[in-house]
Amino acid sequence: MIANAAKSVIRQRLAQTSLASSPLNVEWVKPSDTSSLREIYKLRYKVMVTDAAKSKRGNPFKPDHYCLREGPEGMEFRDSYDDLEHTGHCLVRFKGKPVASTRIVNGKFGPLEAEDYNWVKIREEIRPFVNNENNIAEPSRVVADRSVRGTCVVPLMYLHCLDWFMTNDIENFIGMVNTEARPLMEHYSKWAQVKWITDEPFEANEFIEGRKLDMCYVSVGDKGTKERDNFLLTNLTPAFMAYSLMKAPK
């Protein structure tokens, strides 16, 4: 009862930020909205390539990388998973300007990126621990413009993604994190019920050569189950509290 009451309150807030009139607006872009999709691809390129080139690590993507494509209005960062009918594209605008985005690849309708490139045999690894290893999804390509980092924008986007999982009847979602970030995730996993798929780091050389990653999953559960109640109490509600405490962009 407490879990569902919290979900109701949170969904009311998410509905407010989905209004076009909201200065901080979150939209799930339709596959037919090519203009908004191109805004996402250009934002990715800006954050992942242009801005990265100015950092200490530099731009990790070679000119012939499979995600770098020339669009009608400049360079874009995209791949074939973006074109799948069941992929969800979340775009956050602040005062009309695209400032953050992510996508969710729905594993109920086909393999995830890590499976196609044989980085991890995800379904085989999680099969002993979940009800349906084919009911999975993966959020990826999470980007945020420098102007909104440290604000409530990314936590708000994360909340909308958690709601997307429930709306689309996803029972488990997958996460890939840089190996150096695993200690932080280990701390997070103590209360958020994050479970690790990999015991050792793996390399996703097709995406970024030499980058070491770890993989985890979170159970969303089915409606009316203990797993769903647990998800609402240990993921959705704490995420909403964190979002509520963070400052809005200016």
PDB file of C-alpha atoms in Angstrom:
ATOM      1  CA  MET A   1       0.000   0.000   0.000  1.00  0.00           C
ATOM      2  CA  ILE A   2       2.786   2.440   0.920  1.00  0.00           C
ATOM      3  CA  ALA A   3       4.690   1.562  -2.237  1.00  0.00           C
ATOM      4  CA  ASN A   4       1.700   2.168  -4.507  1.00  0.00           C
ATOM      5  CA  ALA A   5       0.863   5.433  -2.749  1.00  0.00           C
ATOM      6  CA  ALA A   6       4.409   6.637  -3.366  1.00  0.00           C
ATOM      7  CA  LYS A   7       4.159   5.591  -7.013  1.00  0.00           C
ATOM      8  CA  SER A   8       0.957   7.615  -7.416  1.00  0.00           C
ATOM      9  CA  VAL A   9       2.550  10.777  -6.000  1.00  0.00           C
ATOM     10  CA  ILE A  10       5.660  10.355  -8.136  1.00  0.00           C
ATOM     11  CA  ARG A  11       3.666   9.783 -11.307  1.00  0.00           C
ATOM     12  CA  GLN A  12       1.749  13.000 -10.686  1.00  0.00           C
ATOM     13  CA  ARG A  13       5.055  14.867 -10.621  1.00  0.00           C
ATOM     14  CA  LEU A  14       6.286  13.095 -13.751  1.00  0.00           C
ATOM     15  CA  ALA A  15       3.067  14.056 -15.528  1.00  0.00           C
ATOM     16  CA  GLN A  16       3.729  17.721 -14.701  1.00  0.00           C
ATOM     17  CA  THR A  17       7.206  17.578 -16.229  1.00  0.00           C
ATOM     18  CA  SER A  18       5.766  15.915 -19.336  1.00  0.00           C
ATOM     19  CA  LEU A  19       3.670  18.987 -20.142  1.00  0.00           C
ATOM     20  CA  ALA A  20       4.916  21.029 -23.091  1.00  0.00           C
ATOM     21  CA  SER A  21       4.369  24.162 -20.978  1.00  0.00           C
ATOM     22  CA  SER A  22       6.846  23.003 -18.317  1.00  0.00           C
ATOM     23  CA  PRO A  23      10.220  24.849 -18.508  1.00  0.00           C
ATOM     24  CA  LEU A  24      11.883  21.516 -17.718  1.00  0.00           C
ATOM     25  CA  ASN A  25      10.124  19.186 -20.121  1.00  0.00           C
ATOM     26  CA  VAL A  26      10.623  15.429 -20.514  1.00  0.00           C
ATOM     27  CA  GLU A  27       9.372  13.755 -23.683  1.00  0.00           C
ATOM     28  CA  TRP A  28       9.315  10.190 -24.971  1.00  0.00           C
ATOM     29  CA  VAL A  29       9.983  10.804 -28.633  1.00  0.00           C
ATOM     30  CA  LYS A  30       7.840   8.966 -31.162  1.00  0.00           C
ATOM     31  CA  PRO A  31       9.637   7.017 -33.933  1.00  0.00           C
ATOM     32  CA  SER A  32       7.970   9.278 -36.503  1.00  0.00           C
ATOM     33  CA  ASP A  33       9.365  12.463 -34.893  1.00  0.00           C
ATOM     34  CA  THR A  34      12.604  12.583 -36.871  1.00  0.00           C
ATOM     35  CA  SER A  35      13.244  16.209 -35.898  1.00  0.00           C
ATOM     36  CA  SER A  36      13.374  15.416 -32.163  1.00  0.00           C
ATOM     37  CA  LEU A  37      15.389  12.254 -32.795  1.00  0.00           C
ATOM     38  CA  ARG A  38      17.986  14.301 -34.653  1.00  0.00           C
ATOM     39  CA  GLU A  39      18.124  16.669 -31.676  1.00  0.00           C
ATOM     40  CA  ILE A  40      19.025  13.642 -29.548  1.00  0.00           C
ATOM     41  CA  TYR A  41      21.695  12.415 -31.969  1.00  0.00           C
ATOM     42  CA  LYS A  42      23.277  15.880 -32.222  1.00  0.00           C
ATOM     43  CA  LEU A  43      23.247  16.300 -28.425  1.00  0.00           C
ATOM     44  CA  ARG A  44      25.003  12.953 -28.052  1.00  0.00           C
ATOM     45  CA  TYR A  45      27.658  13.998 -30.541  1.00  0.00           C
ATOM     46  CA  LYS A  46      28.201  17.293 -28.725  1.00  0.00           C
ATOM     47  CA  VAL A  47      28.590  15.646 -25.313  1.00  0.00           C
ATOM     48  CA  MET A  48      30.307  12.377 -26.239  1.00  0.00           C
ATOM     49  CA  VAL A  49      32.606  13.669 -28.972  1.00  0.00           C
ATOM     50  CA  THR A  50      32.981  17.464 -29.111  1.00  0.00           C
ATOM     51  CA  ASP A  51      32.984  18.106 -25.357  1.00  0.00           C
ATOM     52  CA  ALA A  52      34.971  14.929 -24.670  1.00  0.00           C
ATOM     53  CA  ALA A  53      37.712  16.145 -27.016  1.00  0.00           C
ATOM     54  CA  LYS A  54      38.241  19.101 -24.659  1.00  0.00           C
ATOM     55  CA  SER A  55      38.645  16.878 -21.585  1.00  0.00           C
ATOM     56  CA  LYS A  56      41.778  15.239 -20.177  1.00  0.00           C
ATOM     57  CA  ARG A  57      40.807  11.837 -21.570  1.00  0.00           C
ATOM     58  CA  GLY A  58      40.007  13.230 -24.984  1.00  0.00           C
ATOM     59  CA  ASN A  59      37.630  11.921 -27.628  1.00  0.00           C
ATOM     60  CA  PRO A  60      37.602   8.091 -27.425  1.00  0.00           C
ATOM     61  CA  PHE A  61      35.917   7.545 -30.794  1.00  0.00           C
ATOM     62  CA  LYS A  62      37.822   7.011 -34.035  1.00  0.00           C
ATOM     63  CA  PRO A  63      36.577   8.840 -37.169  1.00  0.00           C
ATOM     64  CA  ASP A  64      35.244   5.578 -38.645  1.00  0.00           C
ATOM     65  CA  HIS A  65      33.351   4.548 -35.475  1.00  0.00           C
ATOM     66  CA  TYR A  66      30.012   2.902 -36.251  1.00  0.00           C
ATOM     67  CA  CYS A  67      28.083   5.532 -34.263  1.00  0.00           C
ATOM     68  CA  LEU A  68      29.515   8.609 -36.007  1.00  0.00           C
ATOM     69  CA  ARG A  69      27.315   9.648 -38.891  1.00  0.00           C
ATOM     70  CA  GLU A  70      26.835  12.762 -40.968  1.00  0.00           C
ATOM     71  CA  GLY A  71      23.310  14.115 -40.645  1.00  0.00           C
ATOM     72  CA  PRO A  72      21.486  16.794 -42.629  1.00  0.00           C
ATOM     73  CA  GLU A  73      22.332  19.383 -39.948  1.00  0.00           C
ATOM     74  CA  GLY A  74      25.774  18.217 -38.830  1.00  0.00           C
ATOM     75  CA  MET A  75      27.374  15.220 -37.164  1.00  0.00           C
ATOM     76  CA  GLU A  76      25.253  12.756 -35.197  1.00  0.00           C
ATOM     77  CA  PHE A  77      25.949   9.915 -32.742  1.00  0.00           C
ATOM     78  CA  ARG A  78      23.589   7.044 -33.544  1.00  0.00           C
ATOM     79  CA  ASP A  79      23.407   3.367 -34.462  1.00  0.00           C
ATOM     80  CA  SER A  80      20.974   0.702 -35.623  1.00  0.00           C
ATOM     81  CA  TYR A  81      19.437   0.244 -32.155  1.00  0.00           C
ATOM     82  CA  ASP A  82      18.093   3.794 -32.377  1.00  0.00           C
ATOM     83  CA  ASP A  83      15.984   2.788 -35.367  1.00  0.00           C
ATOM     84  CA  LEU A  84      14.270  -0.180 -33.713  1.00  0.00           C
ATOM     85  CA  GLU A  85      10.510   0.231 -33.368  1.00  0.00           C
ATOM     86  CA  HIS A  86      10.464  -0.659 -29.678  1.00  0.00           C
ATOM     87  CA  THR A  87      13.441   1.478 -28.589  1.00  0.00           C
ATOM     88  CA  GLY A  88      12.400   4.262 -26.221  1.00  0.00           C
ATOM     89  CA  HIS A  89      14.008   7.684 -26.660  1.00  0.00           C
ATOM     90  CA  CYS A  90      13.820  10.096 -23.715  1.00  0.00           C
ATOM     91  CA  LEU A  91      14.617  13.760 -24.402  1.00  0.00           C
ATOM     92  CA  VAL A  92      14.806  16.490 -21.756  1.00  0.00           C
ATOM     93  CA  ARG A  93      14.498  20.116 -22.797  1.00  0.00           C
ATOM     94  CA  PHE A  94      15.069  23.160 -20.615  1.00  0.00           C
ATOM     95  CA  LYS A  95      13.362  26.277 -21.904  1.00  0.00           C
ATOM     96  CA  GLY A  96      13.075  24.601 -25.281  1.00  0.00           C
ATOM     97  CA  LYS A  97      16.743  23.584 -25.549  1.00  0.00           C
ATOM     98  CA  PRO A  98      17.735  19.877 -25.592  1.00  0.00           C
ATOM     99  CA  VAL A  99      19.900  19.301 -22.503  1.00  0.00           C
ATOM    100  CA  ALA A 100      19.774  15.562 -21.750  1.00  0.00           C
ATOM    101  CA  SER A 101      18.724  12.283 -23.298  1.00  0.00           C
ATOM    102  CA  THR A 102      18.874   8.523 -22.994  1.00  0.00           C
ATOM    103  CA  ARG A 103      17.484   5.556 -24.853  1.00  0.00           C
ATOM    104  CA  ILE A 104      16.116   2.209 -23.730  1.00  0.00           C
ATOM    105  CA  VAL A 105      16.583  -0.833 -25.951  1.00  0.00           C
ATOM    106  CA  ASN A 106      13.788  -3.327 -25.306  1.00  0.00           C
ATOM    107  CA  GLY A 107      15.276  -6.814 -25.056  1.00  0.00           C
ATOM    108  CA  LYS A 108      11.863  -8.478 -25.345  1.00  0.00           C
ATOM    109  CA  PHE A 109      12.029  -7.910 -29.095  1.00  0.00           C
ATOM    110  CA  GLY A 110      15.655  -8.704 -29.889  1.00  0.00           C
ATOM    111  CA  PRO A 111      19.245  -8.866 -28.629  1.00  0.00           C
ATOM    112  CA  LEU A 112      20.879  -6.030 -26.719  1.00  0.00           C
ATOM    113  CA  GLU A 113      24.120  -4.402 -27.855  1.00  0.00           C
ATOM    114  CA  ALA A 114      26.245  -6.448 -25.440  1.00  0.00           C
ATOM    115  CA  GLU A 115      24.703  -9.636 -26.801  1.00  0.00           C
ATOM    116  CA  ASP A 116      25.187  -8.742 -30.458  1.00  0.00           C
ATOM    117  CA  TYR A 117      28.880  -8.016 -29.862  1.00  0.00           C
ATOM    118  CA  ASN A 118      29.265 -11.009 -27.524  1.00  0.00           C
ATOM    119  CA  TRP A 119      30.517  -8.907 -24.618  1.00  0.00           C
ATOM    120  CA  VAL A 120      28.306 -10.745 -22.113  1.00  0.00           C
ATOM    121  CA  LYS A 121      25.810 -13.599 -22.487  1.00  0.00           C
ATOM    122  CA  ILE A 122      23.240 -11.665 -20.500  1.00  0.00           C
ATOM    123  CA  ARG A 123      20.265 -14.012 -20.628  1.00  0.00           C
ATOM    124  CA  GLU A 124      22.368 -17.036 -19.800  1.00  0.00           C
ATOM    125  CA  GLU A 125      23.882 -15.251 -16.804  1.00  0.00           C
ATOM    126  CA  ILE A 126      20.624 -13.989 -15.285  1.00  0.00           C
ATOM    127  CA  ARG A 127      18.458 -17.037 -16.088  1.00  0.00           C
ATOM    128  CA  PRO A 128      18.935 -18.683 -12.645  1.00  0.00           C
ATOM    129  CA  PHE A 129      17.866 -15.522 -10.817  1.00  0.00           C
ATOM    130  CA  VAL A 130      14.855 -14.107 -12.717  1.00  0.00           C
ATOM    131  CA  ASN A 131      11.417 -15.328 -13.781  1.00  0.00           C
ATOM    132  CA  ASN A 132      11.925 -14.530 -17.469  1.00  0.00           C
ATOM    133  CA  GLU A 133      15.405 -13.845 -18.823  1.00  0.00           C
ATOM    134  CA  ASN A 134      13.883 -12.535 -22.058  1.00  0.00           C
ATOM    135  CA  ASN A 135      11.979  -9.763 -20.300  1.00  0.00           C
ATOM    136  CA  ILE A 136      14.864  -7.298 -20.096  1.00  0.00           C
ATOM    137  CA  ALA A 137      15.760  -3.818 -21.304  1.00  0.00           C
ATOM    138  CA  GLU A 138      18.872  -1.670 -21.311  1.00  0.00           C
ATOM    139  CA  PRO A 139      19.139   2.102 -20.855  1.00  0.00           C
ATOM    140  CA  SER A 140      22.177   3.489 -22.662  1.00  0.00           C
ATOM    141  CA  ARG A 141      23.632   6.585 -24.378  1.00  0.00           C
ATOM    142  CA  VAL A 142      22.931   8.692 -21.289  1.00  0.00           C
ATOM    143  CA  VAL A 143      24.119  12.245 -21.939  1.00  0.00           C
ATOM    144  CA  ALA A 144      23.661  15.618 -20.245  1.00  0.00           C
ATOM    145  CA  ASP A 145      24.871  19.014 -21.368  1.00  0.00           C
ATOM    146  CA  ARG A 146      27.443  20.678 -19.124  1.00  0.00           C
ATOM    147  CA  SER A 147      24.979  23.448 -18.351  1.00  0.00           C
ATOM    148  CA  VAL A 148      22.686  21.101 -16.392  1.00  0.00           C
ATOM    149  CA  ARG A 149      25.137  18.759 -14.681  1.00  0.00           C
ATOM    150  CA  GLY A 150      24.765  18.758 -10.920  1.00  0.00           C
ATOM    151  CA  THR A 151      21.094  19.718 -11.209  1.00  0.00           C
ATOM    152  CA  CYS A 152      17.913  17.664 -10.964  1.00  0.00           C
ATOM    153  CA  VAL A 153      17.830  17.006 -14.732  1.00  0.00           C
ATOM    154  CA  VAL A 154      19.487  13.569 -14.858  1.00  0.00           C
ATOM    155  CA  PRO A 155      17.656  12.272 -11.736  1.00  0.00           C
ATOM    156  CA  LEU A 156      14.382  13.409 -13.321  1.00  0.00           C
ATOM    157  CA  MET A 157      15.239  11.597 -16.542  1.00  0.00           C
ATOM    158  CA  TYR A 158      16.095   8.481 -14.523  1.00  0.00           C
ATOM    159  CA  LEU A 159      12.681   8.635 -12.831  1.00  0.00           C
ATOM    160  CA  HIS A 160      10.968   8.791 -16.203  1.00  0.00           C
ATOM    161  CA  CYS A 161      12.979   5.740 -17.284  1.00  0.00           C
ATOM    162  CA  LEU A 162      11.906   3.795 -14.190  1.00  0.00           C
ATOM    163  CA  ASP A 163       8.309   4.671 -15.005  1.00  0.00           C
ATOM    164  CA  TRP A 164       8.875   3.565 -18.631  1.00  0.00           C
ATOM    165  CA  PHE A 165       9.967   0.131 -17.406  1.00  0.00           C
ATOM    166  CA  MET A 166       6.730  -0.289 -15.461  1.00  0.00           C
ATOM    167  CA  THR A 167       4.542   1.079 -18.253  1.00  0.00           C
ATOM    168  CA  ASN A 168       6.130  -1.299 -20.762  1.00  0.00           C
ATOM    169  CA  ASP A 169       5.996  -4.318 -18.420  1.00  0.00           C
ATOM    170  CA  ILE A 170       9.770  -4.702 -18.176  1.00  0.00           C
ATOM    171  CA  GLU A 171      10.745  -7.040 -15.336  1.00  0.00           C
ATOM    172  CA  ASN A 172      14.527  -6.415 -15.271  1.00  0.00           C
ATOM    173  CA  PHE A 173      16.791  -3.707 -16.626  1.00  0.00           C
ATOM    174  CA  ILE A 174      20.482  -3.969 -17.389  1.00  0.00           C
ATOM    175  CA  GLY A 175      23.220  -1.465 -16.562  1.00  0.00           C
ATOM    176  CA  MET A 176      26.796  -1.191 -17.808  1.00  0.00           C
ATOM    177  CA  VAL A 177      29.219   0.905 -15.751  1.00  0.00           C
ATOM    178  CA  ASN A 178      32.885   1.779 -16.099  1.00  0.00           C
ATOM    179  CA  THR A 179      34.907  -0.535 -13.876  1.00  0.00           C
ATOM    180  CA  GLU A 180      36.375   2.386 -11.922  1.00  0.00           C
ATOM    181  CA  ALA A 181      32.809   3.347 -10.953  1.00  0.00           C
ATOM    182  CA  ARG A 182      31.981  -0.085  -9.549  1.00  0.00           C
ATOM    183  CA  PRO A 183      32.957   0.756  -5.931  1.00  0.00           C
ATOM    184  CA  LEU A 184      30.391   3.573  -5.977  1.00  0.00           C
ATOM    185  CA  MET A 185      27.799   1.230  -7.459  1.00  0.00           C
ATOM    186  CA  GLU A 186      28.638  -1.350  -4.796  1.00  0.00           C
ATOM    187  CA  HIS A 187      27.669   1.228  -2.187  1.00  0.00           C
ATOM    188  CA  TYR A 188      24.494   2.093  -4.107  1.00  0.00           C
ATOM    189  CA  SER A 189      23.612  -1.581  -4.478  1.00  0.00           C
ATOM    190  CA  LYS A 190      23.332  -2.013  -0.710  1.00  0.00           C
ATOM    191  CA  TRP A 191      19.963  -0.255  -0.676  1.00  0.00           C
ATOM    192  CA  ALA A 192      18.873  -0.267  -4.323  1.00  0.00           C
ATOM    193  CA  GLN A 193      18.978  -4.042  -4.804  1.00  0.00           C
ATOM    194  CA  VAL A 194      21.459  -3.887  -7.695  1.00  0.00           C
ATOM    195  CA  LYS A 195      22.736  -7.351  -8.593  1.00  0.00           C
ATOM    196  CA  TRP A 196      25.975  -7.947 -10.491  1.00  0.00           C
ATOM    197  CA  ILE A 197      26.022 -10.073 -13.626  1.00  0.00           C
ATOM    198  CA  THR A 198      29.783  -9.984 -14.146  1.00  0.00           C
ATOM    199  CA  ASP A 199      32.404 -11.062 -11.617  1.00  0.00           C
ATOM    200  CA  GLU A 200      35.260  -9.696 -13.710  1.00  0.00           C
ATOM    201  CA  PRO A 201      35.465  -6.613 -15.956  1.00  0.00           C
ATOM    202  CA  PHE A 202      34.934  -7.094 -19.674  1.00  0.00           C
ATOM    203  CA  GLU A 203      36.040  -5.025 -22.652  1.00  0.00           C
ATOM    204  CA  ALA A 204      33.599  -3.513 -25.131  1.00  0.00           C
ATOM    205  CA  ASN A 205      36.219  -2.854 -27.784  1.00  0.00           C
ATOM    206  CA  GLU A 206      33.727  -2.346 -30.587  1.00  0.00           C
ATOM    207  CA  PHE A 207      32.370   0.684 -28.721  1.00  0.00           C
ATOM    208  CA  ILE A 208      35.472   2.081 -26.994  1.00  0.00           C
ATOM    209  CA  GLU A 209      38.701   0.162 -27.385  1.00  0.00           C
ATOM    210  CA  GLY A 210      40.234  -0.880 -24.064  1.00  0.00           C
ATOM    211  CA  ARG A 211      37.411   0.493 -21.899  1.00  0.00           C
ATOM    212  CA  LYS A 212      36.712  -1.916 -19.040  1.00  0.00           C
ATOM    213  CA  LEU A 213      33.113  -2.340 -17.938  1.00  0.00           C
ATOM    214  CA  ASP A 214      31.004  -4.237 -15.439  1.00  0.00           C
ATOM    215  CA  MET A 215      27.358  -5.219 -15.818  1.00  0.00           C
ATOM    216  CA  CYS A 216      24.506  -5.332 -13.322  1.00  0.00           C
ATOM    217  CA  TYR A 217      20.737  -5.644 -13.329  1.00  0.00           C
ATOM    218  CA  VAL A 218      17.809  -4.373 -11.283  1.00  0.00           C
ATOM    219  CA  SER A 219      14.539  -6.263 -10.849  1.00  0.00           C
ATOM    220  CA  VAL A 220      11.440  -4.193 -11.600  1.00  0.00           C
ATOM    221  CA  GLY A 221       9.122  -7.145 -11.073  1.00  0.00           C
ATOM    222  CA  ASP A 222       5.631  -7.732 -12.376  1.00  0.00           C
ATOM    223  CA  LYS A 223       2.547  -5.864 -11.178  1.00  0.00           C
ATOM    224  CA  GLY A 224       1.321  -6.955  -7.764  1.00  0.00           C
ATOM    225  CA  THR A 225       4.450  -8.918  -6.848  1.00  0.00           C
ATOM    226  CA  LYS A 226       6.855  -8.536  -3.943  1.00  0.00           C
ATOM    227  CA  GLU A 227       9.570  -7.716  -6.479  1.00  0.00           C
ATOM    228  CA  ARG A 228       7.547  -4.736  -7.746  1.00  0.00           C
ATOM    229  CA  ASP A 229       6.873  -3.462  -4.225  1.00  0.00           C
ATOM    230  CA  ASN A 230      10.567  -3.808  -3.454  1.00  0.00           C
ATOM    231  CA  PHE A 231      11.443  -1.894  -6.625  1.00  0.00           C
ATOM    232  CA  LEU A 232       9.076   0.932  -5.693  1.00  0.00           C
ATOM    233  CA  LEU A 233      10.533   1.218  -2.186  1.00  0.00           C
ATOM    234  CA  THR A 234      14.242   0.735  -2.956  1.00  0.00           C
ATOM    235  CA  ASN A 235      14.549   2.379  -6.385  1.00  0.00           C
ATOM    236  CA  LEU A 236      11.679   4.624  -7.429  1.00  0.00           C
ATOM    237  CA  THR A 237      11.036   6.320  -4.070  1.00  0.00           C
ATOM    238  CA  PRO A 238      14.717   7.013  -3.169  1.00  0.00           C
ATOM    239  CA  ALA A 239      15.326   8.285  -6.717  1.00  0.00           C
ATOM    240  CA  PHE A 240      12.406  10.685  -6.316  1.00  0.00           C
ATOM    241  CA  MET A 241      13.753  11.893  -2.967  1.00  0.00           C
ATOM    242  CA  ALA A 242      17.169  12.538  -4.514  1.00  0.00           C
ATOM    243  CA  TYR A 243      15.576  14.409  -7.414  1.00  0.00           C
ATOM    244  CA  SER A 244      13.507  16.524  -5.007  1.00  0.00           C
ATOM    245  CA  LEU A 245      16.609  17.596  -3.066  1.00  0.00           C
ATOM    246  CA  MET A 246      18.625  18.683  -6.097  1.00  0.00           C
ATOM    247  CA  LYS A 247      18.546  22.158  -7.564  1.00  0.00           C
ATOM    248  CA  ALA A 248      16.704  23.044 -10.741  1.00  0.00           C
ATOM    249  CA  PRO A 249      18.698  24.287 -13.750  1.00  0.00           C
ATOM    250  CA  LYS A 250      18.965  28.026 -14.343  1.00  0.00           C
TER     251      LYS A 250
END
